[in-house]
PDB file of C-alpha atoms in Angstrom:
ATOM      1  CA  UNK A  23      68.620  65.493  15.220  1.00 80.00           C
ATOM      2  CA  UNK A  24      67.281  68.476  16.727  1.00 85.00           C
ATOM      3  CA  UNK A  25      69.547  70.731  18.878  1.00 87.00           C
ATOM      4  CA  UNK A  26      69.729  74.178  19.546  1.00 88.00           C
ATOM      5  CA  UNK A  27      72.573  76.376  16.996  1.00 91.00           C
ATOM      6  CA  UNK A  28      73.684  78.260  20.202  1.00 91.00           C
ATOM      7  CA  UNK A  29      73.557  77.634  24.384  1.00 87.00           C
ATOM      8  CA  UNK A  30      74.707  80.331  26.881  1.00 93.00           C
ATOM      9  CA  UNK A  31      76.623  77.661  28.784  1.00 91.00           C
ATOM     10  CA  UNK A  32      77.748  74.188  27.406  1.00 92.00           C
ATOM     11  CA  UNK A  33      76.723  72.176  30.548  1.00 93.00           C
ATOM     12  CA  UNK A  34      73.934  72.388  32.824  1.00 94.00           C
ATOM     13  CA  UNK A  35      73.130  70.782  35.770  1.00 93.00           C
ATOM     14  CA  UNK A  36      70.403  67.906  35.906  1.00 91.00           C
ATOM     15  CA  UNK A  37      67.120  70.037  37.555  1.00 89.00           C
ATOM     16  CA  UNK A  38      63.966  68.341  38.556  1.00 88.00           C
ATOM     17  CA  UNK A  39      61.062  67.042  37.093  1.00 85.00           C
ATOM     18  CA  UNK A  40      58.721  66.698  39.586  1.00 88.00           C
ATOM     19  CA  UNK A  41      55.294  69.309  39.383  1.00 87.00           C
ATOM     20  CA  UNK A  42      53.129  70.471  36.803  1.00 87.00           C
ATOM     21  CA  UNK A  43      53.844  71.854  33.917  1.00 85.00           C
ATOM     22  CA  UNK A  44      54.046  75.715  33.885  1.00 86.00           C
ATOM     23  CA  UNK A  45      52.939  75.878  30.043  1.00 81.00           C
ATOM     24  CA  UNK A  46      51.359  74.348  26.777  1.00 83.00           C
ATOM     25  CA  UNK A  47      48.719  72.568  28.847  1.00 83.00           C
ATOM     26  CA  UNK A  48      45.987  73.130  26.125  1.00 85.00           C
ATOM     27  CA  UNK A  49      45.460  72.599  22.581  1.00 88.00           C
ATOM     28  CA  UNK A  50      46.556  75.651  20.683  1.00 88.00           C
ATOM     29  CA  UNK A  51      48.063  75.333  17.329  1.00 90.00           C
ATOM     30  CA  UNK A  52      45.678  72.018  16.535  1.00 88.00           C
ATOM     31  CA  UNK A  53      42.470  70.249  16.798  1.00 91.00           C
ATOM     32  CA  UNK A  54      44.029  66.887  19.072  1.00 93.00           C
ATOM     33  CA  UNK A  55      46.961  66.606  20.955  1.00 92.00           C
ATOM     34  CA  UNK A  56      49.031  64.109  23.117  1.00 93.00           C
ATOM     35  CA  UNK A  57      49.485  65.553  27.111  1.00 93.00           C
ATOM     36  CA  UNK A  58      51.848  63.765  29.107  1.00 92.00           C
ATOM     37  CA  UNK A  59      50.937  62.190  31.804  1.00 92.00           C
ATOM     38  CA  UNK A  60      54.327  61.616  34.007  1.00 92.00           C
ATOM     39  CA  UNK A  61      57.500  63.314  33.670  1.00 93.00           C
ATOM     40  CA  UNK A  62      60.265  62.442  31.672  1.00 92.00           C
ATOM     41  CA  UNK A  63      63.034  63.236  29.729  1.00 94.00           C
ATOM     42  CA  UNK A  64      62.253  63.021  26.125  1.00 93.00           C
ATOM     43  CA  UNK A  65      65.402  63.012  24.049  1.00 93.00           C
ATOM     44  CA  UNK A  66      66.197  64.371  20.742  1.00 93.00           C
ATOM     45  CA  UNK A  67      66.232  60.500  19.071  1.00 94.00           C
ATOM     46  CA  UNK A  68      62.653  60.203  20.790  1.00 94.00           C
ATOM     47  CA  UNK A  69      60.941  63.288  19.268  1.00 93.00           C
ATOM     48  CA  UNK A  70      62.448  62.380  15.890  1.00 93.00           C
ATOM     49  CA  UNK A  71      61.236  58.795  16.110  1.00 93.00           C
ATOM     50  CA  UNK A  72      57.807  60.173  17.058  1.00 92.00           C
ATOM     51  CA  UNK A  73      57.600  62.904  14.049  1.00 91.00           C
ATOM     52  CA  UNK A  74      58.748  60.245  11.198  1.00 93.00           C
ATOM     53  CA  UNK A  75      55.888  57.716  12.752  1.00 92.00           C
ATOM     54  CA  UNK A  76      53.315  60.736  12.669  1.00 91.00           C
ATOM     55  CA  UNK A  77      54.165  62.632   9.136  1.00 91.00           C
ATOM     56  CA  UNK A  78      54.542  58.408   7.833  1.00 91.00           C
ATOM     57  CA  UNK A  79      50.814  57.824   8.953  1.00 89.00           C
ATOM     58  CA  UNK A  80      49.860  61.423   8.127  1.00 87.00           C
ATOM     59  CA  UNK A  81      50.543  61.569   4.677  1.00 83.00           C
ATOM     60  CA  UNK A  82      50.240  64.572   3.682  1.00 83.00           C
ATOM     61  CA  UNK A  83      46.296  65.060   4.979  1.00 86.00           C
ATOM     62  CA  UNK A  84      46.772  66.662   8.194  1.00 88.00           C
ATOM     63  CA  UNK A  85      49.560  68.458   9.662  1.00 90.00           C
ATOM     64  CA  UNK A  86      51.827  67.976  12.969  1.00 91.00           C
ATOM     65  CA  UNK A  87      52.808  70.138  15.701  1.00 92.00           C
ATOM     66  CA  UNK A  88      55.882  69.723  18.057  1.00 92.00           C
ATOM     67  CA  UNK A  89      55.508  71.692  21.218  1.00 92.00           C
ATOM     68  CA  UNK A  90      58.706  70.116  22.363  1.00 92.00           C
ATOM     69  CA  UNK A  91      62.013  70.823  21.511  1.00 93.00           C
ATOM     70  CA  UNK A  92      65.703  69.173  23.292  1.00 93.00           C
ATOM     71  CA  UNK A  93      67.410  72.512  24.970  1.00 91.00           C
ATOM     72  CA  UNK A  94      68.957  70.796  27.749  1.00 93.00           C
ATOM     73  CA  UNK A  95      72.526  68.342  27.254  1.00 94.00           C
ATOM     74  CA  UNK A  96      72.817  65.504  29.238  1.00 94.00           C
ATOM     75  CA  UNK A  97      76.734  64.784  29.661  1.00 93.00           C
ATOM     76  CA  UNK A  98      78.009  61.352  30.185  1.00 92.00           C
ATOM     77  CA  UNK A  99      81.156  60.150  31.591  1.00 91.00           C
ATOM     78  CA  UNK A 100      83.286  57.649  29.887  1.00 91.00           C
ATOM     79  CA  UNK A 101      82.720  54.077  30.931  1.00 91.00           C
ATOM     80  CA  UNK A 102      85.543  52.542  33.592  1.00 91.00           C
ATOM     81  CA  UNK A 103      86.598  56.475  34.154  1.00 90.00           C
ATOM     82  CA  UNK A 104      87.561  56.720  38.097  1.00 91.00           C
ATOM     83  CA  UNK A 105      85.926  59.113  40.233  1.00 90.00           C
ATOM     84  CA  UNK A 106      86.759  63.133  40.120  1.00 90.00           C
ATOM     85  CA  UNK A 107      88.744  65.182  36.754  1.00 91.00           C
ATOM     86  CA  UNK A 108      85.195  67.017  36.009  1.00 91.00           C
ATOM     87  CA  UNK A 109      81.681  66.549  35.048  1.00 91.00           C
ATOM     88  CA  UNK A 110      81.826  64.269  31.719  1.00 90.00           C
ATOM     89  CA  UNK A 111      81.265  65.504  27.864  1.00 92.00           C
ATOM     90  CA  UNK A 112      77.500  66.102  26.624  1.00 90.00           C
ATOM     91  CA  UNK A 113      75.868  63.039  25.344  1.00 92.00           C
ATOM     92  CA  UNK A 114      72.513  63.686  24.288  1.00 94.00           C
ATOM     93  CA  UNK A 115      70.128  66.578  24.252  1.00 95.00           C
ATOM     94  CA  UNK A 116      66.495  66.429  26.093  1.00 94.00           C
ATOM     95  CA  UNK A 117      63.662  67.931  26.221  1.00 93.00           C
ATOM     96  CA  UNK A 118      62.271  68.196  30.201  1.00 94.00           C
ATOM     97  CA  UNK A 119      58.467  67.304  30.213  1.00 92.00           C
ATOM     98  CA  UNK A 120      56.106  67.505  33.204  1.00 92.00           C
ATOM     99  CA  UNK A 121      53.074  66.560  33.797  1.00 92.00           C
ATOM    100  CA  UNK A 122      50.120  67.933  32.095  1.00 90.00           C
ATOM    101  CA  UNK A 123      52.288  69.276  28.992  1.00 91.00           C
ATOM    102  CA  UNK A 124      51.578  68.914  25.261  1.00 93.00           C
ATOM    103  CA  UNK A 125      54.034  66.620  23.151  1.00 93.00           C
ATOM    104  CA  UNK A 126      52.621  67.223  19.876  1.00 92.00           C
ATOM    105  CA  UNK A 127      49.180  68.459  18.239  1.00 92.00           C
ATOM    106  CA  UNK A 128      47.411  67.471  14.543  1.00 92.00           C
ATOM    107  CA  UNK A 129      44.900  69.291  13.078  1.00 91.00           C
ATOM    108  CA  UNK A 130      43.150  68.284   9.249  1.00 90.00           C
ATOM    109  CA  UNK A 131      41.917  65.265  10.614  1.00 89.00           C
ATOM    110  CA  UNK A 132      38.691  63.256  12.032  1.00 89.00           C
ATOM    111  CA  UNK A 133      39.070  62.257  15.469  1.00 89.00           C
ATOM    112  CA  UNK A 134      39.297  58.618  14.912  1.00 91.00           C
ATOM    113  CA  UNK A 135      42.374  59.302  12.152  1.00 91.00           C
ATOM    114  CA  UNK A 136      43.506  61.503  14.955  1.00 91.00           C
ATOM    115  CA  UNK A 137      43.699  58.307  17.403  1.00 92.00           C
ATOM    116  CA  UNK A 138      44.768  56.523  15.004  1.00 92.00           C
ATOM    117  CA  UNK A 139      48.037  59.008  14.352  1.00 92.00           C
ATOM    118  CA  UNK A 140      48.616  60.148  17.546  1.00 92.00           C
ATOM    119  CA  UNK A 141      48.687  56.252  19.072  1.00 92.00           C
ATOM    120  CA  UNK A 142      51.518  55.111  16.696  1.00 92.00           C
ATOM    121  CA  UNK A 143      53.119  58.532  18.219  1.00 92.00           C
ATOM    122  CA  UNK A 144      52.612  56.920  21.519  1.00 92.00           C
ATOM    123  CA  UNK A 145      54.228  53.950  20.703  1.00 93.00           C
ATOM    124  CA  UNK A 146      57.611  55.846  20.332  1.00 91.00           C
ATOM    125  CA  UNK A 147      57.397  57.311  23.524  1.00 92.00           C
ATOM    126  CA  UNK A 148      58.997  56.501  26.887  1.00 91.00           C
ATOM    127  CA  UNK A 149      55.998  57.540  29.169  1.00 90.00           C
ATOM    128  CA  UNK A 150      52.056  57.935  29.343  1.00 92.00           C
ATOM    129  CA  UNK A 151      49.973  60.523  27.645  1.00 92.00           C
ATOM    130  CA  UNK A 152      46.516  61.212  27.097  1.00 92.00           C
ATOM    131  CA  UNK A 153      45.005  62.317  24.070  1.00 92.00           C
ATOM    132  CA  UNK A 154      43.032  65.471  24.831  1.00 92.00           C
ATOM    133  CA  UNK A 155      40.732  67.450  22.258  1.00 91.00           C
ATOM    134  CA  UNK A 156      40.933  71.199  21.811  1.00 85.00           C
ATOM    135  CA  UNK A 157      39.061  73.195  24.513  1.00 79.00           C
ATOM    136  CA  UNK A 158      39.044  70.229  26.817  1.00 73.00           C
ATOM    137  CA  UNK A 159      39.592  70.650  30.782  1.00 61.00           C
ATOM    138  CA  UNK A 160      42.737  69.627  31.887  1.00 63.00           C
ATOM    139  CA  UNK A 161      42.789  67.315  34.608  1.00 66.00           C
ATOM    140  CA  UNK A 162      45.376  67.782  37.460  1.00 61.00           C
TER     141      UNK A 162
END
């Protein structure tokens, strides 16, 4: 699973989601890419589901790019814990994602394979996107 080697401080507070996306809005390292549509947290399981669907209909043709990685734990407390003694023990790691931002980009491929590869990318994930093309407007 993807997590980062080192964090300033072991547990951060939950933030917001809500707004635009301050960066990765275009196309940059590939030729298609998938933009999310609604925020969401998108959690280390999820953008490992997501690459092994991608590099599986790939095969070995095109190449993928993540422009999302999970920086932020979640923590979790213990079921039937009462109220109080601290804020709980990280779970999970996520990745926040506004609106507007890039998941992933593939280049090496003809728009229809791109479809194609970046739908069964879709599948795995847990909100909206858009495929967009390189140098394409974004819409917000």
């Amino acid at each position: 699973m993807l997590m980062p080697k080192k964090t300033k401080y072991r547990k951060v507070q939950r933030g917001t989601r809500k707004g635009i996306s301050k960066g990765a809005k275009t196309v940059h390292f590939g030729e298609y890419g998938l933009q999310a549509m609604e925020p969401f947290w998108l959690t280390a399981q999820q953008i490992e589901s997501m690459r092994v669907a991608v590099s599986r209909s790939l095969k070995k043709v095109g190449s993928l790019f993540l422009r999302v990685f999970p920086d932020k734990p979640v923590t979790k407390k213990p079921a039937e814990t009462r109220m109080g003694k601290g804020k709980g023990n990280p779970e999970v790691w996520v990745s926040v994602v506004k609106r507007g931002r890039l998941i992933c980009e593939v280049s090496g491929l003809s728009e229809v394979e791109a479809r194609k590869v970046l739908r069964s990318a879709a599948y795995k994930l847990p909100m909206k996107v858009k495929f967009v093309k390189k140098d394409q407007e974004v819409q917000f």
